[in-house]
C-alpha cells in the first residue's frame, strides 16, 4: 500500500515538473507584448468640440471604434486603443517606429465629399459602401469605390447633370481628384486617382472604409519607445520574475521542508495556469505593470499556503494524527484565505473598471492571479500534501515545518489518546 502511494506521488510530481518544462515557453510566448516590452509608438489624442459635432461620450466612443478599425486594417501587430477620461483616446502601436507615418495613416478625420463646380457638397462618404486599392490599366494606383444603393442614385444624378464639368472629390478639404465628367455614371462604382503609389492608395482605401471621425481629433502626445529600451525592460522583467520564483521556493523549502516542496510544485501549476488564462483565455497584452501584478499575485499564492501549513502545524501540536491534522488545517485556513483573497479581487475589479492603461493592466493580472492562486492552494496543494502523507516517508512534524529537532521523541507529538502507554 505504501509502495503504491510512493509511486503515485512520484508520478504526479514528475508529470507536473515535465509539463512545466515542456509548456512554460509556449505559454509565455502566447502572451502579447506591450509597448514597454517591445518598443513602438504611444499616441495620446483628444476630441474637440467643433461646429460640426460635439465631443460627447458617444462621439468619442465612435471615434475610438473608427480608429480601431483603421489600425486593425493596417495589419499592425497587437495594437491597443482605449479611452482615457472623457475626451482622450490612447493608442499604442508596438513595433511601429515612425510616429509621423502612423499619424498620417490613422489621424485624419477622413471626411469624403463630392463637390460640383460651385463648391457645393452633393455627396459624402456616408454614401460609400466599400473602397479598395488597385492598379489601373496604365499602372496608375487607384482607389475603386462602391456606393450604397442610395449613393448610386445620387452619383448617377450628379454625373448626368454635370457632363462636361468638373466634379471634385475631396478628403478633409484637400482635393484628391477633379475629373471632367464624360458621361453619366450608373451602377454605383467609380475610381479615385491621384495616389502616388499603391501603398498610398491602400491607406486612402482604409480611411474611406473605416468612415469619417465624428469629431475633430487633436494630437496631444506622440512618444516613441526604442526597441533597445523595450528589450531591456523585457530582460529585466524576466530576471525579476525568475528571481521572485526562486526566492519564494527557497523560502518555502527552508521554512516548511516537505510541505514547502509541495507548495513549490503547486506554484509551478499556478504559473502554468495563470499564463494559460492570460494568454489563451483573455488574450492579454503583457506590460510591466501586468508583470508586477503577476509577481504580487505569486506572493498571495504563497501566503495562502503559509496559512494552511501554520494551521496544519497547530493541529499536529494539538495531538491529532498527520492526516487528520492536515484536513483540519485546510478546513480552518479556508475561510481566512477566502476572505483575504475576495478583498483583493474586489479591489482589483474596481481598479479594472475605473482605471486605465497601466493601472488596468496591473489590476487584471493581479485579480486573475489571485483567483488562480486560490484554486492551486485549495486543490493542488491539498491533493499533493495528502499524497505525501500517505507515502509515510516520515510523518515527524519537523519535516512539515515544526521548529523542533527530528531526533526528539515522537511521543511529544503522539496523539493524546496514546500518551501514557494506554489508549483512552
Tab-separated table of C-alpha atoms in Angstrom:
chain	number	residue	atom	x	y	z
A	1	UNK	CA	0.000	0.000	0.000
A	2	UNK	CA	2.818	2.384	0.977
A	3	UNK	CA	4.724	1.443	-2.177
A	4	UNK	CA	1.750	2.304	-4.391
A	5	UNK	CA	1.345	5.641	-2.624
A	6	UNK	CA	5.015	6.474	-3.187
A	7	UNK	CA	4.808	5.577	-6.879
A	8	UNK	CA	1.633	7.642	-7.276
A	9	UNK	CA	3.217	10.653	-5.572
A	10	UNK	CA	6.408	10.474	-7.649
A	11	UNK	CA	4.467	10.049	-10.911
A	12	UNK	CA	2.296	13.087	-10.154
A	13	UNK	CA	5.329	15.206	-9.218
A	14	UNK	CA	7.228	14.104	-12.338
A	15	UNK	CA	4.196	14.828	-14.530
A	16	UNK	CA	3.817	18.361	-13.144
A	17	UNK	CA	7.523	19.168	-13.494
A	18	UNK	CA	7.577	17.666	-17.004
A	19	UNK	CA	4.526	19.672	-18.093
A	20	UNK	CA	6.077	22.834	-16.694
A	21	UNK	CA	9.345	22.265	-18.561
A	22	UNK	CA	7.508	21.479	-21.815
A	23	UNK	CA	4.738	24.083	-21.776
A	24	UNK	CA	6.239	27.090	-19.983
A	25	UNK	CA	7.967	28.514	-23.074
A	26	UNK	CA	4.987	28.272	-25.486
A	27	UNK	CA	2.633	29.555	-22.780
A	28	UNK	CA	4.860	32.556	-22.102
A	29	UNK	CA	5.226	33.088	-25.850
A	30	UNK	CA	1.437	33.201	-26.287
A	31	UNK	CA	1.299	36.465	-24.328
A	32	UNK	CA	1.278	39.575	-26.479
A	33	UNK	CA	3.966	42.099	-25.624
A	34	UNK	CA	3.028	45.647	-24.801
A	35	UNK	CA	4.767	48.814	-25.875
A	36	UNK	CA	7.075	48.931	-22.853
A	37	UNK	CA	8.422	45.453	-23.637
A	38	UNK	CA	8.571	45.518	-27.440
A	39	UNK	CA	9.076	49.180	-28.293
A	40	UNK	CA	6.861	51.201	-30.631
A	41	UNK	CA	4.729	54.348	-30.693
A	42	UNK	CA	2.494	55.823	-27.971
A	43	UNK	CA	-0.101	58.400	-29.091
A	44	UNK	CA	-2.486	60.494	-26.991
A	45	UNK	CA	-5.428	62.060	-28.850
A	46	UNK	CA	-8.132	64.400	-27.594
A	47	UNK	CA	-11.522	65.063	-29.159
A	48	UNK	CA	-12.504	68.699	-29.720
A	49	UNK	CA	-15.907	70.349	-29.993
A	50	UNK	CA	-16.497	71.951	-33.394
A	51	UNK	CA	-19.388	73.487	-35.255
A	52	UNK	CA	-19.842	70.144	-36.994
A	53	UNK	CA	-20.014	67.975	-33.870
A	54	UNK	CA	-19.821	67.865	-30.088
A	55	UNK	CA	-17.208	65.694	-28.407
A	56	UNK	CA	-19.650	63.944	-26.103
A	57	UNK	CA	-19.184	60.407	-24.771
A	58	UNK	CA	-20.952	58.741	-27.714
A	59	UNK	CA	-18.939	60.684	-30.294
A	60	UNK	CA	-15.636	59.851	-28.587
A	61	UNK	CA	-16.611	56.179	-28.412
A	62	UNK	CA	-17.454	56.156	-32.144
A	63	UNK	CA	-14.144	57.865	-32.881
A	64	UNK	CA	-12.333	55.192	-30.850
A	65	UNK	CA	-14.078	52.420	-32.791
A	66	UNK	CA	-13.235	54.037	-36.142
A	67	UNK	CA	-9.578	54.461	-35.156
A	68	UNK	CA	-9.518	50.848	-34.019
A	69	UNK	CA	-10.861	49.699	-37.400
A	70	UNK	CA	-8.255	51.745	-39.235
A	71	UNK	CA	-5.416	50.324	-37.148
A	72	UNK	CA	-6.666	46.744	-37.481
A	73	UNK	CA	-6.925	47.086	-41.272
A	74	UNK	CA	-3.350	48.338	-41.378
A	75	UNK	CA	-2.290	44.901	-40.114
A	76	UNK	CA	-0.310	46.245	-37.160
A	77	UNK	CA	0.708	43.718	-34.523
A	78	UNK	CA	-1.181	43.762	-31.207
A	79	UNK	CA	-2.343	47.412	-31.136
A	80	UNK	CA	-4.058	48.887	-28.081
A	81	UNK	CA	-6.779	51.542	-28.450
A	82	UNK	CA	-8.538	52.682	-25.299
A	83	UNK	CA	-10.275	55.701	-23.826
A	84	UNK	CA	-8.833	57.778	-21.013
A	85	UNK	CA	-11.150	60.190	-19.274
A	86	UNK	CA	-13.979	61.928	-21.110
A	87	UNK	CA	-12.315	63.029	-24.342
A	88	UNK	CA	-8.941	61.321	-24.647
A	89	UNK	CA	-8.000	58.244	-26.661
A	90	UNK	CA	-4.752	56.353	-26.031
A	91	UNK	CA	-3.200	54.416	-28.913
A	92	UNK	CA	-0.231	52.083	-28.506
A	93	UNK	CA	1.342	50.582	-31.607
A	94	UNK	CA	4.016	48.013	-30.668
A	95	UNK	CA	6.692	47.666	-33.320
A	96	UNK	CA	5.831	50.946	-35.105
A	97	UNK	CA	8.962	53.113	-35.139
A	98	UNK	CA	7.734	56.043	-37.312
A	99	UNK	CA	5.080	58.064	-35.428
A	100	UNK	CA	4.619	60.531	-38.301
A	101	UNK	CA	3.735	57.716	-40.670
A	102	UNK	CA	1.352	56.261	-38.100
A	103	UNK	CA	-0.464	59.582	-37.648
A	104	UNK	CA	-0.651	60.047	-41.393
A	105	UNK	CA	-2.456	56.732	-41.640
A	106	UNK	CA	-4.837	56.937	-38.717
A	107	UNK	CA	-5.105	60.557	-37.568
A	108	UNK	CA	-7.118	62.076	-40.405
A	109	UNK	CA	-10.754	62.957	-39.878
A	110	UNK	CA	-11.364	61.445	-43.363
A	111	UNK	CA	-14.434	63.445	-44.400
A	112	UNK	CA	-15.027	62.439	-48.026
A	113	UNK	CA	-17.047	64.879	-50.141
A	114	UNK	CA	-18.152	65.095	-53.772
A	115	UNK	CA	-18.465	68.746	-54.907
A	116	UNK	CA	-19.747	70.382	-58.069
A	117	UNK	CA	-18.104	73.372	-59.771
A	118	UNK	CA	-19.990	75.744	-57.468
A	119	UNK	CA	-18.268	74.151	-54.460
A	120	UNK	CA	-21.496	72.648	-53.182
A	121	UNK	CA	-21.227	69.294	-51.399
A	122	UNK	CA	-23.573	66.943	-53.212
A	123	UNK	CA	-22.452	63.624	-51.672
A	124	UNK	CA	-20.385	62.493	-48.677
A	125	UNK	CA	-18.580	59.379	-47.516
A	126	UNK	CA	-21.766	58.272	-45.771
A	127	UNK	CA	-22.905	57.007	-49.177
A	128	UNK	CA	-19.818	54.806	-49.506
A	129	UNK	CA	-20.186	51.019	-49.253
A	130	UNK	CA	-16.624	49.820	-49.909
A	131	UNK	CA	-13.214	51.005	-51.102
A	132	UNK	CA	-10.254	49.003	-52.408
A	133	UNK	CA	-6.867	49.890	-53.831
A	134	UNK	CA	-5.983	48.623	-57.311
A	135	UNK	CA	-3.727	49.308	-60.285
A	136	UNK	CA	-5.298	50.941	-63.336
A	137	UNK	CA	-4.750	49.902	-66.948
A	138	UNK	CA	-1.824	52.309	-67.283
A	139	UNK	CA	-0.434	51.018	-63.960
A	140	UNK	CA	-1.638	54.082	-62.114
A	141	UNK	CA	-2.636	53.485	-58.454
A	142	UNK	CA	-6.369	53.923	-57.964
A	143	UNK	CA	-8.975	53.556	-55.260
A	144	UNK	CA	-12.055	51.745	-56.529
A	145	UNK	CA	-15.162	52.784	-54.607
A	146	UNK	CA	-18.544	51.120	-54.423
A	147	UNK	CA	-21.543	53.177	-53.370
A	148	UNK	CA	-24.652	52.185	-51.477
A	149	UNK	CA	-27.951	51.960	-53.333
A	150	UNK	CA	-28.870	55.469	-52.237
A	151	UNK	CA	-25.369	56.703	-53.042
A	152	UNK	CA	-25.505	55.131	-56.511
A	153	UNK	CA	-28.689	57.082	-57.276
A	154	UNK	CA	-27.128	60.331	-56.058
A	155	UNK	CA	-23.951	59.729	-58.062
A	156	UNK	CA	-25.880	58.908	-61.233
A	157	UNK	CA	-27.915	62.098	-60.810
A	158	UNK	CA	-24.764	64.134	-60.084
A	159	UNK	CA	-22.855	62.916	-63.132
A	160	UNK	CA	-25.822	63.177	-65.503
A	161	UNK	CA	-26.301	66.846	-64.558
A	162	UNK	CA	-22.618	67.748	-64.820
A	163	UNK	CA	-21.479	66.254	-68.145
A	164	UNK	CA	-18.561	68.328	-69.422
A	165	UNK	CA	-17.990	69.852	-65.996
A	166	UNK	CA	-15.585	69.124	-63.141
A	167	UNK	CA	-16.565	67.127	-60.046
A	168	UNK	CA	-14.090	67.441	-57.191
A	169	UNK	CA	-13.603	64.579	-54.752
A	170	UNK	CA	-12.078	65.923	-51.528
A	171	UNK	CA	-10.803	64.403	-48.292
A	172	UNK	CA	-10.755	66.738	-45.284
A	173	UNK	CA	-10.947	69.653	-47.732
A	174	UNK	CA	-7.979	68.524	-49.835
A	175	UNK	CA	-8.738	67.718	-53.461
A	176	UNK	CA	-7.980	64.088	-54.286
A	177	UNK	CA	-9.096	64.265	-57.893
A	178	UNK	CA	-11.016	66.749	-60.051
A	179	UNK	CA	-12.053	64.935	-63.225
A	180	UNK	CA	-14.280	66.160	-66.046
A	181	UNK	CA	-17.477	64.119	-66.333
A	182	UNK	CA	-17.633	62.498	-69.770
A	183	UNK	CA	-20.932	60.692	-69.286
A	184	UNK	CA	-23.455	59.715	-66.635
A	185	UNK	CA	-22.057	57.022	-64.336
A	186	UNK	CA	-24.529	54.423	-63.161
A	187	UNK	CA	-24.052	51.181	-61.270
A	188	UNK	CA	-22.637	52.801	-58.143
A	189	UNK	CA	-18.952	52.271	-58.969
A	190	UNK	CA	-16.162	54.774	-59.595
A	191	UNK	CA	-12.436	55.252	-59.138
A	192	UNK	CA	-10.380	57.897	-57.362
A	193	UNK	CA	-6.989	58.696	-58.876
A	194	UNK	CA	-4.209	60.916	-57.581
A	195	UNK	CA	-2.337	58.426	-55.396
A	196	UNK	CA	1.420	58.383	-55.943
A	197	UNK	CA	1.832	54.714	-55.019
A	198	UNK	CA	-0.207	51.601	-54.338
A	199	UNK	CA	0.642	51.936	-50.631
A	200	UNK	CA	-0.818	55.457	-50.607
A	201	UNK	CA	-3.919	54.172	-52.383
A	202	UNK	CA	-4.212	51.422	-49.768
A	203	UNK	CA	-4.032	53.956	-46.920
A	204	UNK	CA	-6.732	56.051	-48.582
A	205	UNK	CA	-8.943	52.996	-49.050
A	206	UNK	CA	-8.562	52.142	-45.349
A	207	UNK	CA	-9.582	55.675	-44.356
A	208	UNK	CA	-12.619	55.555	-46.626
A	209	UNK	CA	-13.715	52.092	-45.463
A	210	UNK	CA	-13.435	52.971	-41.790
A	211	UNK	CA	-15.512	56.111	-42.216
A	212	UNK	CA	-15.088	59.687	-41.076
A	213	UNK	CA	-14.387	60.569	-37.479
A	214	UNK	CA	-17.471	62.187	-35.899
A	215	UNK	CA	-15.353	64.847	-34.150
A	216	UNK	CA	-12.077	66.642	-34.674
A	217	UNK	CA	-9.119	64.878	-33.068
A	218	UNK	CA	-6.066	66.748	-31.777
A	219	UNK	CA	-2.717	65.112	-31.078
A	220	UNK	CA	-1.568	65.803	-27.504
A	221	UNK	CA	1.436	63.497	-27.332
A	222	UNK	CA	3.433	61.249	-29.616
A	223	UNK	CA	6.182	59.234	-27.959
A	224	UNK	CA	8.466	56.554	-29.365
A	225	UNK	CA	9.832	53.723	-27.228
A	226	UNK	CA	13.001	52.331	-28.793
A	227	UNK	CA	13.394	48.569	-29.307
A	228	UNK	CA	16.536	48.512	-27.156
A	229	UNK	CA	14.675	50.086	-24.224
A	230	UNK	CA	11.796	47.659	-24.713
A	231	UNK	CA	14.168	44.683	-24.847
A	232	UNK	CA	15.966	45.923	-21.740
A	233	UNK	CA	12.651	46.160	-19.883
A	234	UNK	CA	11.729	42.681	-21.075
A	235	UNK	CA	15.049	41.190	-19.954
A	236	UNK	CA	14.805	42.808	-16.527
A	237	UNK	CA	11.219	41.589	-16.159
A	238	UNK	CA	12.233	38.007	-16.928
A	239	UNK	CA	15.057	38.243	-14.373
A	240	UNK	CA	12.700	39.716	-11.760
A	241	UNK	CA	10.090	37.026	-12.414
A	242	UNK	CA	12.638	34.207	-12.210
A	243	UNK	CA	14.319	35.656	-9.133
A	244	UNK	CA	10.949	36.060	-7.444
A	245	UNK	CA	10.019	32.420	-8.019
A	246	UNK	CA	13.465	31.194	-6.904
A	247	UNK	CA	13.422	33.227	-3.681
A	248	UNK	CA	9.910	32.090	-2.835
A	249	UNK	CA	10.800	28.437	-3.429
A	250	UNK	CA	13.931	28.633	-1.258
A	251	UNK	CA	11.953	30.362	1.493
A	252	UNK	CA	9.266	27.669	1.475
A	253	UNK	CA	11.791	24.822	1.467
A	254	UNK	CA	13.788	26.257	4.365
A	255	UNK	CA	10.784	27.120	6.477
A	256	UNK	CA	8.384	24.265	5.700
A	257	UNK	CA	10.605	21.493	4.281
A	258	UNK	CA	8.397	18.758	2.748
A	259	UNK	CA	5.320	20.977	2.933
A	260	UNK	CA	7.379	23.668	1.226
A	261	UNK	CA	8.314	21.224	-1.521
A	262	UNK	CA	4.617	20.535	-2.088
A	263	UNK	CA	3.922	24.284	-2.195
A	264	UNK	CA	6.710	24.759	-4.758
A	265	UNK	CA	5.257	22.104	-7.045
A	266	UNK	CA	1.819	23.726	-6.661
A	267	UNK	CA	3.459	27.046	-7.562
A	268	UNK	CA	4.587	25.551	-10.885
A	269	UNK	CA	0.969	24.584	-11.579
A	270	UNK	CA	-0.079	28.116	-10.615
A	271	UNK	CA	2.365	29.711	-13.089
A	272	UNK	CA	1.209	27.448	-15.941
A	273	UNK	CA	-2.487	28.028	-15.255
A	274	UNK	CA	-2.059	31.796	-14.939
A	275	UNK	CA	-0.163	32.065	-18.233
A	276	UNK	CA	-2.820	29.876	-19.872
A	277	UNK	CA	-5.657	32.060	-18.571
A	278	UNK	CA	-3.931	35.319	-19.528
A	279	UNK	CA	-2.654	34.238	-22.937
A	280	UNK	CA	-5.356	31.901	-24.226
A	281	UNK	CA	-8.380	32.850	-22.151
A	282	UNK	CA	-8.149	36.647	-22.048
A	283	UNK	CA	-5.745	37.278	-24.950
A	284	UNK	CA	-3.970	39.696	-22.623
A	285	UNK	CA	-1.190	42.058	-23.619
A	286	UNK	CA	1.677	41.820	-21.161
A	287	UNK	CA	3.161	45.069	-19.861
A	288	UNK	CA	5.492	45.953	-16.996
A	289	UNK	CA	2.569	46.763	-14.646
A	290	UNK	CA	0.997	43.455	-15.665
A	291	UNK	CA	4.162	41.591	-14.734
A	292	UNK	CA	4.159	43.429	-11.397
A	293	UNK	CA	0.599	42.205	-10.841
A	294	UNK	CA	1.636	38.614	-11.574
A	295	UNK	CA	4.584	38.771	-9.173
A	296	UNK	CA	2.356	40.245	-6.458
A	297	UNK	CA	-0.249	37.523	-7.010
A	298	UNK	CA	2.532	34.948	-6.541
A	299	UNK	CA	3.007	36.387	-3.075
A	300	UNK	CA	-0.710	35.947	-2.446
A	301	UNK	CA	-0.440	32.313	-3.581
A	302	UNK	CA	2.417	31.695	-1.161
A	303	UNK	CA	0.525	33.449	1.632
A	304	UNK	CA	-2.368	31.014	1.190
A	305	UNK	CA	-0.024	28.031	1.507
A	306	UNK	CA	1.616	29.520	4.606
A	307	UNK	CA	-1.782	29.938	6.270
A	308	UNK	CA	-2.598	26.304	5.511
A	309	UNK	CA	0.739	24.992	6.799
A	310	UNK	CA	0.547	27.029	10.019
A	311	UNK	CA	-2.951	25.712	10.731
A	312	UNK	CA	-1.667	22.234	9.915
A	313	UNK	CA	1.134	22.598	12.491
A	314	UNK	CA	-1.305	23.842	15.126
A	315	UNK	CA	-3.493	20.793	14.605
A	316	UNK	CA	-0.475	18.463	14.869
A	317	UNK	CA	0.623	20.053	18.142
A	318	UNK	CA	-2.899	19.637	19.487
A	319	UNK	CA	-2.327	15.858	19.306
A	320	UNK	CA	-4.049	14.887	16.060
A	321	UNK	CA	-2.595	12.432	13.573
A	322	UNK	CA	-0.888	13.845	10.477
A	323	UNK	CA	-3.748	13.034	8.102
A	324	UNK	CA	-6.448	14.389	10.427
A	325	UNK	CA	-4.345	17.462	11.233
A	326	UNK	CA	-3.821	18.152	7.534
A	327	UNK	CA	-7.547	18.006	6.737
A	328	UNK	CA	-8.401	20.140	9.768
A	329	UNK	CA	-5.696	22.645	8.862
A	330	UNK	CA	-7.089	23.108	5.357
A	331	UNK	CA	-10.598	23.498	6.725
A	332	UNK	CA	-9.556	26.109	9.298
A	333	UNK	CA	-7.484	28.101	6.798
A	334	UNK	CA	-10.136	28.116	4.076
A	335	UNK	CA	-12.285	30.921	5.481
A	336	UNK	CA	-9.273	33.172	6.110
A	337	UNK	CA	-7.894	32.553	2.616
A	338	UNK	CA	-11.282	33.208	1.036
A	339	UNK	CA	-11.882	36.446	2.953
A	340	UNK	CA	-8.431	37.837	2.189
A	341	UNK	CA	-8.479	36.888	-1.486
A	342	UNK	CA	-12.019	38.116	-2.099
A	343	UNK	CA	-10.957	41.511	-0.719
A	344	UNK	CA	-8.065	41.635	-3.192
A	345	UNK	CA	-10.318	40.510	-6.066
A	346	UNK	CA	-12.870	43.237	-5.272
A	347	UNK	CA	-10.106	45.858	-5.197
A	348	UNK	CA	-8.694	44.577	-8.492
A	349	UNK	CA	-12.188	44.663	-10.009
A	350	UNK	CA	-12.680	48.303	-9.012
A	351	UNK	CA	-9.290	49.245	-10.456
A	352	UNK	CA	-10.157	47.403	-13.683
A	353	UNK	CA	-13.465	49.244	-14.071
A	354	UNK	CA	-12.258	52.713	-13.099
A	355	UNK	CA	-8.600	52.585	-14.083
A	356	UNK	CA	-6.992	52.791	-17.492
A	357	UNK	CA	-3.706	51.932	-19.135
A	358	UNK	CA	-1.051	50.647	-16.712
A	359	UNK	CA	-3.420	50.596	-13.721
A	360	UNK	CA	-5.910	48.419	-15.586
A	361	UNK	CA	-3.201	46.005	-16.749
A	362	UNK	CA	-1.894	45.669	-13.203
A	363	UNK	CA	-5.390	45.093	-11.797
A	364	UNK	CA	-6.331	42.420	-14.358
A	365	UNK	CA	-3.113	40.461	-13.792
A	366	UNK	CA	-3.467	40.726	-10.024
A	367	UNK	CA	-7.151	39.737	-9.980
A	368	UNK	CA	-6.709	36.730	-12.255
A	369	UNK	CA	-3.570	35.711	-10.377
A	370	UNK	CA	-5.402	35.716	-7.050
A	371	UNK	CA	-8.251	33.603	-8.459
A	372	UNK	CA	-5.778	31.048	-9.838
A	373	UNK	CA	-3.796	31.083	-6.573
A	374	UNK	CA	-6.939	30.229	-4.597
A	375	UNK	CA	-7.549	27.263	-6.870
A	376	UNK	CA	-3.999	25.908	-6.626
A	377	UNK	CA	-3.764	26.418	-2.851
A	378	UNK	CA	-7.109	24.809	-2.060
A	379	UNK	CA	-6.995	21.949	-4.575
A	380	UNK	CA	-3.462	21.263	-5.860
A	381	UNK	CA	-1.617	21.792	-2.556
A	382	UNK	CA	-4.288	19.809	-0.716
A	383	UNK	CA	-4.068	16.901	-3.159
A	384	UNK	CA	-0.256	16.777	-3.140
A	385	UNK	CA	0.027	17.043	0.645
A	386	UNK	CA	-2.463	14.202	1.069
A	387	UNK	CA	-0.392	12.041	-1.295
A	388	UNK	CA	2.790	12.928	0.591
A	389	UNK	CA	1.358	11.929	3.976
A	390	UNK	CA	0.040	8.662	2.511
A	391	UNK	CA	3.587	7.859	1.350
A	392	UNK	CA	4.680	7.850	5.015
A	393	UNK	CA	8.270	8.833	4.153
A	394	UNK	CA	8.323	10.416	7.559
A	395	UNK	CA	5.420	11.773	9.495
A	396	UNK	CA	7.562	13.607	12.014
A	397	UNK	CA	6.279	17.194	12.283
A	398	UNK	CA	9.803	18.591	11.818
A	399	UNK	CA	9.660	17.664	8.129
A	400	UNK	CA	6.379	19.548	7.786
A	401	UNK	CA	7.650	22.807	9.251
A	402	UNK	CA	7.601	22.324	13.026
A	403	UNK	CA	10.590	24.024	14.656
A	404	UNK	CA	11.849	21.024	16.610
A	405	UNK	CA	14.674	18.568	16.004
A	406	UNK	CA	13.696	15.264	14.355
A	407	UNK	CA	15.822	13.470	16.988
A	408	UNK	CA	13.296	14.377	19.674
A	409	UNK	CA	10.956	11.694	20.804
A	410	UNK	CA	7.965	11.175	18.592
A	411	UNK	CA	5.979	10.794	21.785
A	412	UNK	CA	5.982	14.575	22.099
A	413	UNK	CA	3.753	14.656	19.030
A	414	UNK	CA	1.866	11.433	19.601
A	415	UNK	CA	-1.908	11.628	19.680
A	416	UNK	CA	-3.260	12.340	23.158
A	417	UNK	CA	-5.137	9.041	23.118
A	418	UNK	CA	-1.798	7.167	23.017
A	419	UNK	CA	0.136	9.145	25.629
A	420	UNK	CA	0.720	7.427	28.968
A	421	UNK	CA	1.088	3.987	27.358
A	422	UNK	CA	-2.580	3.151	27.032
A	423	UNK	CA	-5.427	4.135	24.832
A	424	UNK	CA	-8.081	6.270	26.397
